[in-house]
Amino acid sequence: MKPKLIKGGSHSDNRGSIIFNNDFDVSEIKRIYTIQNKNTNFVRAWQGHAIERRWFSVVKGSFEIKLIQIDNWETPTKNLDIFSSILNDQNLDVLCVPAGYVNSIQALEENSKLIAMSDYLLEEVKDEYRFDSNYFTL
């Protein structure tokens, strides 16, 4: 399965504006939290899950999210393909990350805030993998 971007949208009129995503089905989500990096130079990399799925959406600012599908969780190949997506707060786009990926998250604007959603509760499964930020060849 490949990552997928579910496009959101926005609408403005004399009453104000709304940002929406009418195509995102939240029925599988069990946990939700926000991520706010300390600054735009910091890259939160590489963390992922063999079983758990994630969804990301920006509530403030913008982020670049890079994803790598892992071929071997013990010793992954260092030059795997990278899927990159830039999300911002102008619409409610949702990046769907299937199981089997690690991610890298970098804020592109100061004080940006990302919402993260998961299909498992915290510690429901032992499924967290971390690699050094320089492990993969970019």
XYZ file of C-alpha atoms in Angstrom:
138
model
C 0.000 0.000 0.000
C 1.250 3.507 -0.828
C 0.797 6.797 1.065
C -2.217 8.773 -0.072
C -3.190 12.419 0.200
C -6.870 13.056 0.880
C -7.540 16.592 -0.301
C -9.477 18.973 1.892
C -10.823 22.358 0.988
C -12.033 25.692 2.250
C -14.964 28.025 1.781
C -15.385 31.693 2.649
C -18.430 33.940 2.562
C -19.849 36.910 4.444
C -20.121 34.815 7.638
C -16.444 33.804 7.711
C -14.635 30.719 6.509
C -14.472 26.981 7.064
C -11.732 24.481 6.318
C -12.946 20.932 5.734
C -12.171 17.419 4.563
C -15.392 15.646 3.625
C -13.600 12.596 2.188
C -11.597 11.597 5.268
C -13.174 8.662 7.144
C -12.132 8.878 10.813
C -13.836 5.636 11.884
C -10.529 3.728 12.308
C -8.807 6.338 14.474
C -8.220 5.404 18.123
C -5.683 8.041 19.183
C -4.928 11.665 18.324
C -2.175 14.100 19.332
C -0.276 17.137 18.049
C 3.377 17.616 17.120
C 5.151 20.961 17.290
C 8.866 20.969 16.465
C 11.135 23.313 18.444
C 12.107 25.250 15.287
C 12.270 24.962 11.492
C 15.826 23.566 11.506
C 14.881 20.532 13.601
C 13.910 17.376 11.697
C 12.039 14.700 13.645
C 13.358 11.599 11.871
C 13.086 8.527 11.430
C 10.288 6.834 13.343
C 7.691 4.416 12.083
C 5.544 1.349 12.454
C 5.290 -2.072 10.843
C 1.643 -2.540 11.908
C 0.222 0.828 12.924
C -1.206 3.296 10.397
C -0.959 7.072 10.774
C -2.696 10.125 9.389
C -1.243 13.645 9.455
C -2.867 17.036 8.941
C -1.594 20.557 9.624
C -3.594 22.824 11.930
C -1.100 25.718 11.896
C 1.699 26.643 9.487
C 3.260 24.058 7.177
C 5.306 20.855 7.285
C 7.331 18.682 4.966
C 6.734 15.011 5.690
C 9.004 12.404 4.137
C 8.099 8.714 4.164
C 10.156 5.607 3.473
C 8.669 2.141 3.076
C 10.895 -0.191 5.084
C 12.117 -3.377 3.406
C 13.673 -4.964 6.522
C 12.928 -3.657 10.036
C 16.166 -5.033 11.502
C 18.536 -3.587 8.879
C 16.705 -1.525 6.265
C 18.352 -0.651 2.979
C 19.834 2.836 3.320
C 18.851 4.184 -0.099
C 15.143 3.358 -0.302
C 12.754 5.586 -2.249
C 11.439 8.618 -0.398
C 7.880 9.897 -0.713
C 7.705 13.602 0.173
C 4.654 15.757 0.798
C 4.202 19.351 1.925
C 1.088 20.048 3.973
C -0.181 23.428 5.153
C -3.057 24.943 7.095
C -4.830 26.412 4.038
C -7.076 23.351 3.719
C -7.538 20.184 5.697
C -5.498 17.808 3.524
C -4.805 14.516 5.306
C -1.737 12.416 4.529
C -2.548 8.719 5.039
C 0.511 6.660 5.966
C 0.036 2.903 5.650
C 1.726 0.416 7.959
C 5.324 -0.298 7.037
C 6.674 3.252 6.789
C 8.995 5.510 8.776
C 8.556 9.261 8.691
C 10.555 12.455 8.867
C 8.734 15.612 9.958
C 10.060 19.154 9.501
C 8.171 22.373 10.191
C 8.564 24.886 7.378
C 7.250 27.837 9.412
C 7.880 28.775 13.040
C 5.207 27.606 15.510
C 3.680 25.151 13.036
C 1.464 22.450 14.536
C 0.704 19.023 13.086
C -2.101 16.748 14.168
C -1.263 13.020 14.154
C -3.794 10.209 14.308
C -3.311 6.473 14.810
C -5.370 3.322 14.459
C -3.933 1.876 17.707
C -4.053 3.084 21.288
C -0.775 3.944 23.003
C 1.062 0.705 23.888
C -1.718 -1.438 22.406
C 0.963 -3.070 20.225
C 4.763 -3.036 20.453
C 5.387 -1.508 17.069
C 7.671 1.509 17.310
C 10.866 1.617 15.275
C 13.438 4.417 15.314
C 16.470 4.992 13.155
C 19.172 7.624 13.419
C 18.310 10.826 11.554
C 21.275 10.220 9.210
C 20.585 6.507 8.604
C 18.925 6.873 5.203
C 20.589 8.355 2.127
C 18.521 11.329 1.060
